mmCIF file of C-alpha atoms in Angstrom:
data_model
loop_
_atom_site.group_PDB
_atom_site.id
_atom_site.type_symbol
_atom_site.label_atom_id
_atom_site.label_comp_id
_atom_site.label_asym_id
_atom_site.label_seq_id
_atom_site.Cartn_x
_atom_site.Cartn_y
_atom_site.Cartn_z
ATOM 1 C CA MET A 273 27.081 278.105 11.873
ATOM 2 C CA ASP A 274 26.889 278.271 15.871
ATOM 3 C CA ALA A 275 24.763 275.955 17.766
ATOM 4 C CA SER A 276 21.503 278.053 17.531
ATOM 5 C CA GLY A 277 21.916 277.653 13.636
ATOM 6 C CA LEU A 278 19.845 274.508 13.132
ATOM 7 C CA PRO A 279 17.028 275.219 15.782
ATOM 8 C CA LEU A 280 16.693 278.706 13.929
ATOM 9 C CA LEU A 281 16.497 277.027 10.665
ATOM 10 C CA ASP A 282 13.942 274.496 11.755
ATOM 11 C CA ARG A 283 11.755 277.417 13.034
ATOM 12 C CA ARG A 284 12.097 279.199 9.787
ATOM 13 C CA LEU A 285 11.219 276.246 7.771
ATOM 14 C CA THR A 286 7.780 275.852 9.690
ATOM 15 C CA ASP A 287 6.550 278.978 8.151
ATOM 16 C CA CYS A 288 7.303 278.137 4.376
ATOM 17 C CA ARG A 289 4.487 278.608 1.898
ATOM 18 C CA ALA A 290 6.570 278.299 -1.170
ATOM 19 C CA CYS A 291 4.524 275.507 -2.839
ATOM 20 C CA PRO A 292 0.695 276.328 -3.332
ATOM 21 C CA ARG A 293 -0.160 272.605 -4.082
ATOM 22 C CA LEU A 294 1.530 271.348 -1.103
ATOM 23 C CA VAL A 295 0.343 274.040 1.242
ATOM 24 C CA SER A 296 -3.094 273.594 0.033
ATOM 25 C CA TRP A 297 -3.044 269.850 0.427
ATOM 26 C CA ARG A 298 -1.353 269.772 4.079
ATOM 27 C CA GLU A 299 -3.841 272.326 5.394
ATOM 28 C CA GLU A 300 -6.838 270.407 3.912
ATOM 29 C CA VAL A 301 -5.641 267.148 5.468
ATOM 30 C CA ALA A 302 -5.448 269.084 8.708
ATOM 31 C CA ARG A 303 -8.847 270.361 8.598
ATOM 32 C CA ALA A 304 -10.557 267.065 7.360
ATOM 33 C CA LYS A 305 -8.356 264.820 9.519
ATOM 34 C CA ARG A 306 -8.899 260.985 9.591
ATOM 35 C CA ALA A 307 -11.657 259.485 11.648
ATOM 36 C CA ALA A 308 -9.121 257.753 13.943
ATOM 37 C CA TYR A 309 -7.468 261.117 14.753
ATOM 38 C CA ALA A 310 -10.703 263.366 14.936
ATOM 39 C CA ASP A 311 -9.719 264.670 18.325
ATOM 40 C CA TRP A 312 -6.088 265.618 17.213
ATOM 41 C CA THR A 313 -5.156 269.212 16.245
ATOM 42 C CA TYR A 314 -2.941 268.423 13.288
ATOM 43 C CA TRP A 315 0.171 270.130 12.923
ATOM 44 C CA GLY A 316 -0.494 270.965 9.088
ATOM 45 C CA ARG A 317 2.831 272.764 8.419
ATOM 46 C CA PRO A 318 6.126 271.931 7.111
ATOM 47 C CA VAL A 319 7.935 269.252 9.201
ATOM 48 C CA PRO A 320 11.477 270.082 10.278
ATOM 49 C CA GLY A 321 14.147 267.704 10.853
ATOM 50 C CA PHE A 322 14.409 265.836 14.112
ATOM 51 C CA GLY A 323 17.606 264.914 16.189
ATOM 52 C CA PRO A 324 20.708 266.760 17.643
ATOM 53 C CA ALA A 325 22.296 269.570 16.022
ATOM 54 C CA ASP A 326 25.700 267.706 16.322
ATOM 55 C CA ALA A 327 24.618 264.470 14.628
ATOM 56 C CA ARG A 328 27.249 262.244 12.916
ATOM 57 C CA LEU A 329 24.649 260.228 11.124
ATOM 58 C CA LEU A 330 21.821 261.718 8.975
ATOM 59 C CA ILE A 331 18.763 259.717 7.605
ATOM 60 C CA VAL A 332 17.169 261.168 4.566
ATOM 61 C CA GLY A 333 13.663 260.065 3.807
ATOM 62 C CA LEU A 334 11.110 261.471 1.169
ATOM 63 C CA ALA A 335 8.407 263.748 2.691
ATOM 64 C CA PRO A 336 5.962 263.690 5.658
ATOM 65 C CA ALA A 337 2.966 261.459 5.487
ATOM 66 C CA ALA A 338 -0.395 263.128 5.474
ATOM 67 C CA HIS A 339 -1.657 261.473 8.838
ATOM 68 C CA GLY A 340 2.023 260.938 10.340
ATOM 69 C CA GLY A 341 4.376 263.878 10.401
ATOM 70 C CA ASN A 342 1.771 266.249 9.162
ATOM 71 C CA ARG A 343 -0.346 265.302 12.078
ATOM 72 C CA THR A 344 2.332 265.143 14.750
ATOM 73 C CA GLY A 345 4.793 267.612 13.531
ATOM 74 C CA ARG A 346 7.746 265.278 13.886
ATOM 75 C CA MET A 347 9.539 263.397 11.138
ATOM 76 C CA PHE A 348 8.403 259.731 10.683
ATOM 77 C CA THR A 349 6.057 259.911 13.854
ATOM 78 C CA GLY A 350 2.647 258.497 13.872
ATOM 79 C CA ASP A 351 2.889 256.315 10.855
ATOM 80 C CA ARG A 352 3.914 252.773 9.817
ATOM 81 C CA SER A 353 7.038 253.773 8.175
ATOM 82 C CA GLY A 354 8.057 255.609 11.363
ATOM 83 C CA ASP A 355 7.133 252.423 13.385
ATOM 84 C CA VAL A 356 9.646 250.386 11.239
ATOM 85 C CA LEU A 357 12.553 253.144 11.215
ATOM 86 C CA TYR A 358 12.384 253.883 14.989
ATOM 87 C CA GLU A 359 12.197 250.405 16.066
ATOM 88 C CA ALA A 360 15.326 249.466 14.071
ATOM 89 C CA LEU A 361 17.079 252.516 15.318
ATOM 90 C CA TYR A 362 16.176 251.356 18.932
ATOM 91 C CA ASP A 363 17.450 247.811 18.114
ATOM 92 C CA VAL A 364 20.937 248.983 17.076
ATOM 93 C CA GLY A 365 21.155 251.510 20.162
ATOM 94 C CA LEU A 366 20.495 254.757 18.330
ATOM 95 C CA ALA A 367 17.233 255.622 19.839
ATOM 96 C CA SER A 368 15.811 255.849 23.402
ATOM 97 C CA ARG A 369 12.488 253.950 22.696
ATOM 98 C CA PRO A 370 11.181 251.631 19.838
ATOM 99 C CA THR A 371 7.990 253.898 19.051
ATOM 100 C CA ALA A 372 7.355 257.180 17.955
ATOM 101 C CA GLU A 373 3.730 258.406 18.688
ATOM 102 C CA HIS A 374 3.742 262.135 19.121
ATOM 103 C CA ALA A 375 6.216 265.074 19.447
ATOM 104 C CA ASP A 376 6.276 264.847 23.221
ATOM 105 C CA ASP A 377 6.650 261.142 23.774
ATOM 106 C CA GLY A 378 10.042 261.333 24.951
ATOM 107 C CA LEU A 379 11.954 259.826 22.031
ATOM 108 C CA ALA A 380 15.523 260.958 21.793
ATOM 109 C CA LEU A 381 17.893 260.098 19.065
ATOM 110 C CA TYR A 382 21.716 259.330 19.874
ATOM 111 C CA GLY A 383 23.940 260.938 17.346
ATOM 112 C CA VAL A 384 21.305 260.739 14.602
ATOM 113 C CA ARG A 385 19.274 263.199 12.825
ATOM 114 C CA VAL A 386 16.253 262.403 10.511
ATOM 115 C CA THR A 387 15.215 264.667 7.618
ATOM 116 C CA SER A 388 13.788 264.729 4.320
ATOM 117 C CA PRO A 389 14.283 266.591 0.893
ATOM 118 C CA VAL A 390 10.505 267.621 0.731
ATOM 119 C CA HIS A 391 9.075 268.963 4.201
ATOM 120 C CA CYS A 392 5.443 269.112 3.332
ATOM 121 C CA ALA A 393 3.039 266.203 2.860
ATOM 122 C CA PRO A 394 2.438 265.755 -0.703
ATOM 123 C CA PRO A 395 -0.809 264.296 -2.395
ATOM 124 C CA ALA A 396 -0.298 260.583 -2.908
ATOM 125 C CA ASN A 397 3.096 260.688 -1.360
ATOM 126 C CA LYS A 398 4.365 262.116 -4.673
ATOM 127 C CA PRO A 399 6.049 265.464 -4.754
ATOM 128 C CA THR A 400 6.617 266.910 -8.145
ATOM 129 C CA PRO A 401 10.009 267.602 -9.467
ATOM 130 C CA GLN A 402 9.559 271.357 -9.115
ATOM 131 C CA GLU A 403 8.376 270.936 -5.374
ATOM 132 C CA ARG A 404 11.351 268.876 -4.752
ATOM 133 C CA ASP A 405 13.680 271.582 -6.161
ATOM 134 C CA THR A 406 11.958 274.294 -4.462
ATOM 135 C CA CYS A 407 12.406 272.576 -1.208
ATOM 136 C CA ARG A 408 16.201 271.891 -1.817
ATOM 137 C CA PRO A 409 17.612 274.980 -0.239
ATOM 138 C CA TRP A 410 16.287 273.901 3.153
ATOM 139 C CA LEU A 411 18.232 270.511 2.875
ATOM 140 C CA VAL A 412 21.283 272.339 1.588
ATOM 141 C CA GLN A 413 21.179 274.610 4.587
ATOM 142 C CA GLU A 414 20.705 271.806 6.928
ATOM 143 C CA LEU A 415 23.638 269.999 5.435
ATOM 144 C CA ARG A 416 25.985 273.062 5.860
ATOM 145 C CA LEU A 417 24.983 273.258 9.459
ATOM 146 C CA LEU A 418 25.613 269.507 10.160
ATOM 147 C CA ARG A 419 28.919 269.378 8.158
ATOM 148 C CA PRO A 420 31.166 269.920 11.065
ATOM 149 C CA THR A 421 30.103 266.792 12.640
ATOM 150 C CA LEU A 422 28.381 264.790 10.040
ATOM 151 C CA ARG A 423 30.210 261.557 8.991
ATOM 152 C CA ALA A 424 27.778 259.211 7.442
ATOM 153 C CA VAL A 425 24.216 259.487 5.684
ATOM 154 C CA VAL A 426 21.547 256.813 4.957
ATOM 155 C CA VAL A 427 19.197 257.902 2.074
ATOM 156 C CA LEU A 428 15.886 255.935 2.179
ATOM 157 C CA GLY A 429 14.671 255.264 -1.523
ATOM 158 C CA ALA A 430 15.521 256.379 -4.885
ATOM 159 C CA PHE A 431 13.431 259.713 -4.760
ATOM 160 C CA GLY A 432 15.461 260.791 -1.589
ATOM 161 C CA TRP A 433 18.766 259.765 -3.454
ATOM 162 C CA GLN A 434 17.968 261.761 -6.507
ATOM 163 C CA ALA A 435 17.018 264.719 -4.356
ATOM 164 C CA ALA A 436 19.853 264.504 -1.927
ATOM 165 C CA LEU A 437 22.798 264.338 -4.290
ATOM 166 C CA PRO A 438 22.304 267.781 -5.915
ATOM 167 C CA ALA A 439 21.855 269.107 -2.286
ATOM 168 C CA PHE A 440 25.265 267.578 -1.175
ATOM 169 C CA ALA A 441 26.822 269.105 -4.189
ATOM 170 C CA GLU A 442 25.184 272.665 -3.426
ATOM 171 C CA ALA A 443 26.357 272.309 0.240
ATOM 172 C CA GLY A 444 29.964 271.910 -0.758
ATOM 173 C CA TRP A 445 30.719 268.008 -1.244
ATOM 174 C CA SER A 446 32.215 266.914 -4.375
ATOM 175 C CA VAL A 447 29.746 264.461 -5.991
ATOM 176 C CA PRO A 448 31.177 262.471 -8.936
ATOM 177 C CA ARG A 449 29.712 262.605 -12.427
ATOM 178 C CA PRO A 450 27.825 260.548 -13.440
ATOM 179 C CA ARG A 451 26.147 260.568 -10.125
ATOM 180 C CA PRO A 452 26.383 257.360 -8.047
ATOM 181 C CA ALA A 453 23.319 255.079 -8.840
ATOM 182 C CA PHE A 454 20.857 254.182 -6.053
ATOM 183 C CA GLY A 455 20.628 250.707 -4.735
ATOM 184 C CA HIS A 456 20.000 249.101 -1.341
ATOM 185 C CA GLY A 457 23.434 248.575 0.422
ATOM 186 C CA ALA A 458 25.155 250.969 -2.061
ATOM 187 C CA ARG A 459 27.925 252.750 -0.394
ATOM 188 C CA PHE A 460 29.931 255.915 -1.667
ATOM 189 C CA HIS A 461 32.704 258.034 -0.408
ATOM 190 C CA LEU A 462 31.950 261.809 -0.479
ATOM 191 C CA ASP A 463 34.764 264.022 0.925
ATOM 192 C CA GLY A 464 34.902 262.502 4.446
ATOM 193 C CA LEU A 465 31.282 261.448 4.290
ATOM 194 C CA GLU A 466 30.093 257.884 3.752
ATOM 195 C CA LEU A 467 26.774 257.613 1.756
ATOM 196 C CA PHE A 468 24.453 254.797 2.110
ATOM 197 C CA GLY A 469 21.476 253.608 0.094
ATOM 198 C CA CYS A 470 18.611 251.855 1.578
ATOM 199 C CA PHE A 471 15.177 250.836 0.336
ATOM 200 C CA HIS A 472 12.607 253.228 1.940
ATOM 201 C CA VAL A 473 10.618 252.174 4.973
ATOM 202 C CA SER A 474 7.341 252.326 3.097
ATOM 203 C CA GLN A 475 4.608 249.962 3.638
ATOM 204 C CA ARG A 476 5.104 248.807 -0.067
ATOM 205 C CA ASN A 477 8.421 247.699 0.830
ATOM 206 C CA THR A 478 7.964 246.390 4.364
ATOM 207 C CA PHE A 479 4.605 244.475 3.831
ATOM 208 C CA THR A 480 6.034 242.756 0.775
ATOM 209 C CA GLY A 481 9.356 241.702 2.281
ATOM 210 C CA ARG A 482 11.506 243.797 -0.110
ATOM 211 C CA LEU A 483 12.968 245.469 3.180
ATOM 212 C CA THR A 484 13.147 243.419 6.203
ATOM 213 C CA PRO A 485 13.751 244.522 9.707
ATOM 214 C CA ALA A 486 17.176 242.659 9.504
ATOM 215 C CA MET A 487 18.085 244.436 6.218
ATOM 216 C CA LEU A 488 17.289 247.793 7.721
ATOM 217 C CA ARG A 489 19.207 247.072 10.880
ATOM 218 C CA ASP A 490 22.290 246.097 8.852
ATOM 219 C CA VAL A 491 22.250 249.266 6.897
ATOM 220 C CA LEU A 492 21.968 251.268 9.908
ATOM 221 C CA ARG A 493 24.330 249.649 12.023
ATOM 222 C CA THR A 494 27.007 249.725 9.010
ATOM 223 C CA ALA A 495 26.365 253.431 8.734
ATOM 224 C CA ALA A 496 26.493 254.157 12.486
ATOM 225 C CA ARG A 497 29.921 252.399 12.555
ATOM 226 C CA ALA A 498 31.066 254.447 9.722
ATOM 227 C CA ALA A 499 29.997 257.456 11.770
ATOM 228 C CA GLU A 500 31.916 256.109 14.721
ATOM 229 C CA LEU A 501 28.584 255.839 16.758
ATOM 230 C CA PRO A 502 28.344 252.967 19.418
ATOM 231 C CA THR A 503 25.609 250.331 18.517
ATOM 232 C CA THR A 504 24.297 247.334 20.129
ATOM 233 C CA ALA A 505 25.684 243.927 19.375
ATOM 234 C CA ASP A 506 24.071 242.038 16.422
#
């Protein structure tokens, strides 16, 4: 559980080939590309978490986007969902810049790490339950390594919530039965950890107004305060 643990885990994760459907899809997308990114060399591998190893706040999404994280190699980078998330993190003082364009753009997170329960881009953004469960050990190991400093978690969307709660249990937290229900703004206490629910930053939610920038900032600011991280004023 030393400081090298999380970087080592991230390196190991990028070599994973456990889910044949996901491996085939992510690599086919990387070969075919999207016309707008024809000059890019796609990442085309599992995407590790992003953020410091001593993070106090963790954000859990769903899975990398085919032409976002699967292209850039960094969580929530290069797609519309990432645009919304990182702008909100910047607005509340948890990111060094409001945009995430590529892995070497200089973006830094302050006390925050971003991860997902599935690390490969899935077809139609829908991992299967088996793929979710196969990928769970990576999240469990990440949680164990973060546990000494982790104080709050924001889970984006019902899929992430359903995937994350068993991982918390396997990582050593006491998760109540029945498991807490997902909802935007939901808050639960797990053994010194504050768990928050938030609608996912998908275009389906942000374009329709189901999740507004103000709603997202409110959840992030509340979670940051629970984690005892400094934030900007409202």
